[in-house]
mmCIF file of C-alpha atoms in Angstrom:
data_model
loop_
_atom_site.group_PDB
_atom_site.id
_atom_site.type_symbol
_atom_site.label_atom_id
_atom_site.label_comp_id
_atom_site.label_asym_id
_atom_site.label_seq_id
_atom_site.Cartn_x
_atom_site.Cartn_y
_atom_site.Cartn_z
ATOM 1 C CA MET A 1 36.125 65.961 17.888
ATOM 2 C CA PRO A 2 38.309 63.374 16.098
ATOM 3 C CA ILE A 3 36.970 61.257 13.314
ATOM 4 C CA ARG A 4 36.277 57.642 14.222
ATOM 5 C CA PRO A 5 38.989 55.051 13.495
ATOM 6 C CA VAL A 6 36.465 52.242 12.846
ATOM 7 C CA VAL A 7 35.790 52.999 9.191
ATOM 8 C CA ARG A 8 38.316 50.511 7.836
ATOM 9 C CA GLY A 9 36.669 47.630 9.681
ATOM 10 C CA VAL A 10 33.190 48.300 8.290
ATOM 11 C CA ALA A 11 34.738 48.971 4.877
ATOM 12 C CA ILE A 12 36.315 45.502 4.898
ATOM 13 C CA PHE A 13 32.958 44.040 5.949
ATOM 14 C CA ALA A 14 31.216 45.823 3.072
ATOM 15 C CA VAL A 15 33.841 44.762 0.542
ATOM 16 C CA VAL A 16 33.705 41.117 1.671
ATOM 17 C CA ALA A 17 29.903 41.184 1.476
ATOM 18 C CA LEU A 18 30.024 42.595 -2.053
ATOM 19 C CA VAL A 19 32.591 39.991 -3.113
ATOM 20 C CA CYS A 20 30.417 37.200 -1.688
ATOM 21 C CA ASP A 21 27.402 38.647 -3.469
ATOM 22 C CA SER A 22 29.347 38.695 -6.726
ATOM 23 C CA VAL A 23 30.548 35.097 -6.326
ATOM 24 C CA VAL A 24 27.031 33.913 -5.549
ATOM 25 C CA GLY A 25 25.808 35.879 -8.560
ATOM 26 C CA VAL A 26 28.218 34.042 -10.852
ATOM 27 C CA VAL A 27 27.043 30.690 -9.466
ATOM 28 C CA VAL A 28 23.396 31.681 -9.856
ATOM 29 C CA ALA A 29 24.048 32.816 -13.433
ATOM 30 C CA GLY A 30 25.416 29.371 -14.197
ATOM 31 C CA ILE A 31 22.313 27.787 -12.671
ATOM 32 C CA ASP A 32 20.131 30.141 -14.720
ATOM 33 C CA LEU A 33 21.757 28.995 -17.949
ATOM 34 C CA TRP A 34 21.504 25.339 -16.923
ATOM 35 C CA TYR A 35 17.841 25.762 -16.013
ATOM 36 C CA ALA A 36 17.080 27.586 -19.276
ATOM 37 C CA SER A 37 18.670 24.719 -21.233
ATOM 38 C CA PHE A 38 16.630 22.226 -19.214
ATOM 39 C CA VAL A 39 13.436 24.102 -20.018
ATOM 40 C CA ASP A 40 14.428 24.117 -23.699
ATOM 41 C CA ARG A 41 14.558 20.337 -23.555
ATOM 42 C CA MET A 42 11.045 20.317 -22.156
ATOM 43 C CA VAL A 43 9.862 22.597 -24.949
ATOM 44 C CA VAL A 44 11.292 20.293 -27.621
ATOM 45 C CA ASP A 45 10.110 17.062 -26.024
ATOM 46 C CA LEU A 46 8.336 17.054 -22.682
ATOM 47 C CA ASP A 47 8.628 13.274 -22.498
ATOM 48 C CA SER A 48 12.436 13.516 -22.595
ATOM 49 C CA VAL A 49 12.552 14.554 -18.935
ATOM 50 C CA SER A 50 11.136 12.752 -15.929
ATOM 51 C CA GLU A 51 8.972 14.274 -13.236
ATOM 52 C CA ALA A 52 11.804 13.763 -10.751
ATOM 53 C CA GLU A 53 14.164 15.781 -12.988
ATOM 54 C CA ILE A 54 11.595 18.563 -13.267
ATOM 55 C CA ASN A 55 11.136 18.702 -9.492
ATOM 56 C CA THR A 56 14.897 18.732 -8.933
ATOM 57 C CA ALA A 57 15.464 21.481 -11.509
ATOM 58 C CA ASP A 58 12.684 23.621 -10.032
ATOM 59 C CA LEU A 59 14.073 23.108 -6.520
ATOM 60 C CA VAL A 60 17.639 24.039 -7.484
ATOM 61 C CA TYR A 61 16.445 27.060 -9.456
ATOM 62 C CA GLY A 62 14.203 28.238 -6.633
ATOM 63 C CA LEU A 63 16.847 27.769 -3.920
ATOM 64 C CA SER A 64 19.422 29.627 -6.003
ATOM 65 C CA GLY A 65 17.063 32.574 -6.213
ATOM 66 C CA ILE A 66 16.553 32.555 -2.445
ATOM 67 C CA LEU A 67 20.300 32.352 -1.807
ATOM 68 C CA GLU A 68 20.900 35.211 -4.234
ATOM 69 C CA ALA A 69 18.303 37.380 -2.461
ATOM 70 C CA VAL A 70 19.683 36.656 1.033
ATOM 71 C CA VAL A 71 23.295 37.421 0.110
ATOM 72 C CA TYR A 72 22.192 40.559 -1.731
ATOM 73 C CA VAL A 73 20.362 41.825 1.364
ATOM 74 C CA VAL A 74 23.475 41.207 3.480
ATOM 75 C CA ALA A 75 25.571 43.157 0.953
ATOM 76 C CA VAL A 76 23.087 46.041 0.990
ATOM 77 C CA VAL A 77 23.089 46.158 4.798
ATOM 78 C CA ALA A 78 26.899 46.056 4.879
ATOM 79 C CA PHE A 79 27.134 48.914 2.377
ATOM 80 C CA LEU A 80 24.624 51.008 4.350
ATOM 81 C CA VAL A 81 26.494 50.403 7.627
ATOM 82 C CA TRP A 82 29.665 51.631 5.946
ATOM 83 C CA LEU A 83 27.791 54.591 4.452
ATOM 84 C CA PHE A 84 26.466 55.665 7.870
ATOM 85 C CA LYS A 85 29.951 55.422 9.387
ATOM 86 C CA VAL A 86 31.702 57.482 6.717
ATOM 87 C CA ARG A 87 28.844 59.996 6.703
ATOM 88 C CA ALA A 88 29.250 60.427 10.485
ATOM 89 C CA ASN A 89 32.936 61.176 9.968
ATOM 90 C CA ALA A 90 32.164 63.475 7.048
ATOM 91 C CA GLU A 91 29.769 65.492 9.226
ATOM 92 C CA ILE A 92 32.565 65.984 11.765
ATOM 93 C CA LEU A 93 34.948 67.098 9.041
ATOM 94 C CA SER A 94 32.414 69.324 7.277
ATOM 95 C CA PRO A 95 29.226 69.933 9.322
ATOM 96 C CA GLY A 96 27.665 72.186 6.683
ATOM 97 C CA GLY A 97 28.819 70.332 3.587
ATOM 98 C CA HIS A 98 25.922 67.925 3.061
ATOM 99 C CA ARG A 99 22.861 68.540 0.931
ATOM 100 C CA ARG A 100 20.756 65.682 2.338
ATOM 101 C CA GLY A 101 19.886 64.857 5.929
ATOM 102 C CA GLN A 102 20.734 61.524 7.543
ATOM 103 C CA PRO A 103 17.290 59.936 6.949
ATOM 104 C CA TRP A 104 17.991 60.133 3.232
ATOM 105 C CA LEU A 105 20.867 57.666 3.668
ATOM 106 C CA ILE A 106 18.104 55.045 3.673
ATOM 107 C CA PHE A 107 15.050 56.738 2.179
ATOM 108 C CA GLY A 108 17.091 58.119 -0.711
ATOM 109 C CA TRP A 109 17.428 54.601 -2.114
ATOM 110 C CA VAL A 110 13.733 53.691 -1.975
ATOM 111 C CA VAL A 111 11.710 56.870 -2.502
ATOM 112 C CA PRO A 112 10.676 56.994 -6.179
ATOM 113 C CA ILE A 113 12.118 59.671 -8.472
ATOM 114 C CA VAL A 114 14.630 61.085 -5.949
ATOM 115 C CA ASN A 115 16.345 57.695 -5.750
ATOM 116 C CA PHE A 116 17.798 58.515 -9.170
ATOM 117 C CA TRP A 117 20.177 61.103 -7.710
ATOM 118 C CA PHE A 118 19.928 61.522 -3.891
ATOM 119 C CA PRO A 119 22.266 58.605 -2.999
ATOM 120 C CA LYS A 120 24.849 59.807 -5.525
ATOM 121 C CA GLN A 121 24.724 63.311 -4.017
ATOM 122 C CA ILE A 122 25.206 61.851 -0.539
ATOM 123 C CA VAL A 123 28.263 59.861 -1.624
ATOM 124 C CA ASP A 124 29.717 62.846 -3.506
ATOM 125 C CA ASP A 125 29.305 65.093 -0.466
ATOM 126 C CA ILE A 126 30.974 62.508 1.773
ATOM 127 C CA TRP A 127 33.908 62.462 -0.630
ATOM 128 C CA TYR A 128 34.166 66.259 -0.747
ATOM 129 C CA ALA A 129 34.123 66.421 3.054
ATOM 130 C CA SER A 130 36.636 63.609 3.489
ATOM 131 C CA SER A 131 39.262 64.039 0.807
ATOM 132 C CA LEU A 132 42.415 66.124 0.954
ATOM 133 C CA VAL A 133 42.189 66.272 -2.842
ATOM 134 C CA PRO A 134 39.537 68.753 -4.049
ATOM 135 C CA SER A 135 38.799 66.939 -7.308
ATOM 136 C CA PRO A 136 36.717 63.740 -6.945
ATOM 137 C CA PRO A 137 37.331 60.590 -9.014
ATOM 138 C CA ARG A 138 34.339 61.422 -11.214
ATOM 139 C CA GLY A 139 34.909 58.537 -13.629
ATOM 140 C CA LEU A 140 34.681 55.923 -10.870
ATOM 141 C CA PHE A 141 31.780 57.540 -9.020
ATOM 142 C CA ASN A 142 29.755 58.202 -12.170
ATOM 143 C CA ALA A 143 30.404 54.724 -13.581
ATOM 144 C CA TRP A 144 29.348 53.125 -10.289
ATOM 145 C CA TRP A 145 26.129 55.087 -10.155
ATOM 146 C CA ALA A 146 25.274 54.453 -13.811
ATOM 147 C CA ALA A 147 25.939 50.717 -13.395
ATOM 148 C CA TRP A 148 23.782 50.632 -10.260
ATOM 149 C CA LEU A 149 20.852 52.404 -11.920
ATOM 150 C CA ILE A 150 20.958 50.276 -15.070
ATOM 151 C CA GLY A 151 21.512 47.047 -13.140
ATOM 152 C CA THR A 152 18.636 47.770 -10.761
ATOM 153 C CA TRP A 153 16.270 48.591 -13.619
ATOM 154 C CA VAL A 154 17.183 45.436 -15.534
ATOM 155 C CA THR A 155 16.862 43.323 -12.371
ATOM 156 C CA ASN A 156 13.383 44.685 -11.691
ATOM 157 C CA LEU A 157 12.411 44.015 -15.294
ATOM 158 C CA GLY A 158 13.738 40.462 -15.055
ATOM 159 C CA SER A 159 11.750 39.850 -11.864
ATOM 160 C CA ARG A 160 8.570 40.960 -13.615
ATOM 161 C CA LEU A 161 9.281 38.689 -16.571
ATOM 162 C CA LEU A 162 9.782 35.725 -14.224
ATOM 163 C CA PHE A 163 6.635 36.536 -12.263
ATOM 164 C CA LYS A 164 4.550 36.757 -15.437
ATOM 165 C CA ALA A 165 6.103 33.679 -17.078
ATOM 166 C CA ASP A 166 3.248 31.240 -17.681
ATOM 167 C CA GLU A 167 4.774 29.287 -20.571
ATOM 168 C CA LEU A 168 7.982 27.282 -20.833
ATOM 169 C CA GLU A 169 9.467 29.579 -23.488
ATOM 170 C CA SER A 170 8.931 32.682 -21.364
ATOM 171 C CA LEU A 171 10.333 30.892 -18.305
ATOM 172 C CA ALA A 172 13.549 30.063 -20.183
ATOM 173 C CA ALA A 173 13.755 33.634 -21.468
ATOM 174 C CA ALA A 174 13.358 35.000 -17.925
ATOM 175 C CA ALA A 175 16.165 32.750 -16.679
ATOM 176 C CA ARG A 176 18.499 33.970 -19.423
ATOM 177 C CA PHE A 177 17.494 37.584 -18.803
ATOM 178 C CA ASP A 178 18.495 37.110 -15.163
ATOM 179 C CA VAL A 179 22.036 36.382 -16.346
ATOM 180 C CA VAL A 180 22.145 39.839 -17.941
ATOM 181 C CA SER A 181 20.977 41.532 -14.739
ATOM 182 C CA ILE A 182 23.520 39.565 -12.686
ATOM 183 C CA GLY A 183 26.290 40.705 -15.037
ATOM 184 C CA LEU A 184 25.280 44.351 -14.664
ATOM 185 C CA MET A 185 25.022 44.118 -10.889
ATOM 186 C CA LEU A 186 28.427 42.426 -10.821
ATOM 187 C CA ILE A 187 29.892 45.467 -12.568
ATOM 188 C CA ALA A 188 28.112 47.758 -10.089
ATOM 189 C CA ALA A 189 29.508 45.722 -7.158
ATOM 190 C CA VAL A 190 33.079 45.951 -8.456
ATOM 191 C CA LEU A 191 32.748 49.718 -8.912
ATOM 192 C CA ALA A 192 31.107 50.043 -5.467
ATOM 193 C CA ILE A 193 34.179 48.376 -3.963
ATOM 194 C CA GLY A 194 36.278 51.041 -5.671
ATOM 195 C CA VAL A 195 34.101 53.796 -4.181
ATOM 196 C CA ILE A 196 34.359 52.249 -0.712
ATOM 197 C CA ARG A 197 38.130 52.066 -0.958
ATOM 198 C CA LYS A 198 38.493 55.637 -2.220
ATOM 199 C CA ILE A 199 36.382 57.208 0.537
ATOM 200 C CA THR A 200 37.786 54.969 3.270
ATOM 201 C CA GLU A 201 41.356 55.775 2.262
ATOM 202 C CA ALA A 202 40.499 59.487 2.133
ATOM 203 C CA GLN A 203 39.166 59.408 5.687
ATOM 204 C CA GLU A 204 42.173 57.413 6.880
ATOM 205 C CA GLU A 205 44.404 60.089 5.350
ATOM 206 C CA ARG A 206 42.423 62.791 7.157
ATOM 207 C CA ARG A 207 42.830 60.923 10.442
ATOM 208 C CA SER A 208 46.575 60.566 9.852
ATOM 209 C CA ALA A 209 46.834 64.252 8.924
ATOM 210 C CA ALA A 210 44.949 65.209 12.089
ATOM 211 C CA ALA A 211 47.393 63.172 14.163
ATOM 212 C CA THR A 212 50.350 64.776 12.384
ATOM 213 C CA TYR A 213 49.056 68.299 13.009
ATOM 214 C CA GLY A 214 48.022 67.498 16.562
ATOM 215 C CA GLY A 215 44.305 67.604 15.802
ATOM 216 C CA MET A 216 42.167 69.679 13.518
ATOM 217 C CA PRO A 217 39.148 71.855 14.151
ATOM 218 C CA SER A 218 35.744 70.393 13.370
ATOM 219 C CA GLY A 219 34.841 71.063 9.765
ATOM 220 C CA GLY A 220 38.382 72.001 8.768
ATOM 221 C CA MET A 221 41.512 70.552 7.289
ATOM 222 C CA PRO A 222 44.964 71.054 8.693
ATOM 223 C CA PRO A 223 46.157 74.677 8.540
ATOM 224 C CA GLY A 224 46.096 76.043 5.025
ATOM 225 C CA GLY A 225 43.505 73.571 3.685
ATOM 226 C CA VAL A 226 39.923 73.982 2.558
ATOM 227 C CA VAL A 227 37.264 71.322 2.907
ATOM 228 C CA PRO A 228 35.490 70.765 -0.423
ATOM 229 C CA GLY A 229 31.748 70.765 0.124
ATOM 230 C CA ALA A 230 31.960 72.911 3.233
ATOM 231 C CA PRO A 231 30.544 76.442 3.188
ATOM 232 C CA GLY A 232 32.652 78.286 0.702
ATOM 233 C CA GLY A 233 34.238 75.097 -0.577
ATOM 234 C CA GLY A 234 31.661 74.412 -3.300
ATOM 235 C CA TYR A 235 29.675 71.352 -4.323
ATOM 236 C CA PRO A 236 30.230 68.977 -7.213
ATOM 237 C CA GLY A 237 29.562 70.595 -10.537
ATOM 238 C CA TYR A 238 26.335 68.870 -11.572
#
C-alpha cells in the first residue's frame, strides 16, 4: 500500500496557519503593551482619560483576545490534521513502530500528566517510521517540545492572572505578562514549522524512493534499509 501523496498540501496549510497565528500574536502583543500603558495612565490619574477612551481601549483589548483565540484554534486544528495524515503514512511504513494508539493523537495533548510526553513520543515515532536517516534531528524536536511546554504553562498562568485581575495595577501586569507568553508561543510556532517540514520532507523522500524502487513492502524501506522504530529498529533513546 503506497503512502499518500497529500501530506505536502496539509503541511502547507499547517505552516500557513502557524504563520498567521504568529503574525496575529505580534499584533496582539503590541495591543497588550498599548493597553498596559493606557491602564498606567488611569492609575496615575483616572481623570486624564475619558469614559469613551476607556470603553474603546477595553473593546480593542477584548477583541484582540478573541481574535488571538480564534486564530490559535485554527492553527491547532491545522497542525492536528497534518499530524493525522503523517501518522497514517507512518503506520503504512512501519505498522509496529508506534508506542501510542491513534486516539492519543488528540487525547495525548489534553489528558493531564501524560500530555507532558505522549505527543512528543508520537512525533518521534512518526519521524523514525518516515525517515531514511536513522538519527532524528533531536535538537529541533527537543527545542520545539520544550518551547511548547513552557509557552503553554506561561499562557495558562497569564490567563489566570487576567481572570483574577481586580485592580488596575494587576490588569496592566496581566497584559504585559501576555506579551511574554506570546513570545514563547511564537518560538514554539517557528520550531513547529521546522518539525512539520522535516517530517513532510522525509515522507516525500520515502514516496520518491518507493517510486524509484518500483514500490516497497508495507513497513519496510527499499531493499537493504531498516525502518527506525519498527520491530527490531529501536525507539528513540529516552
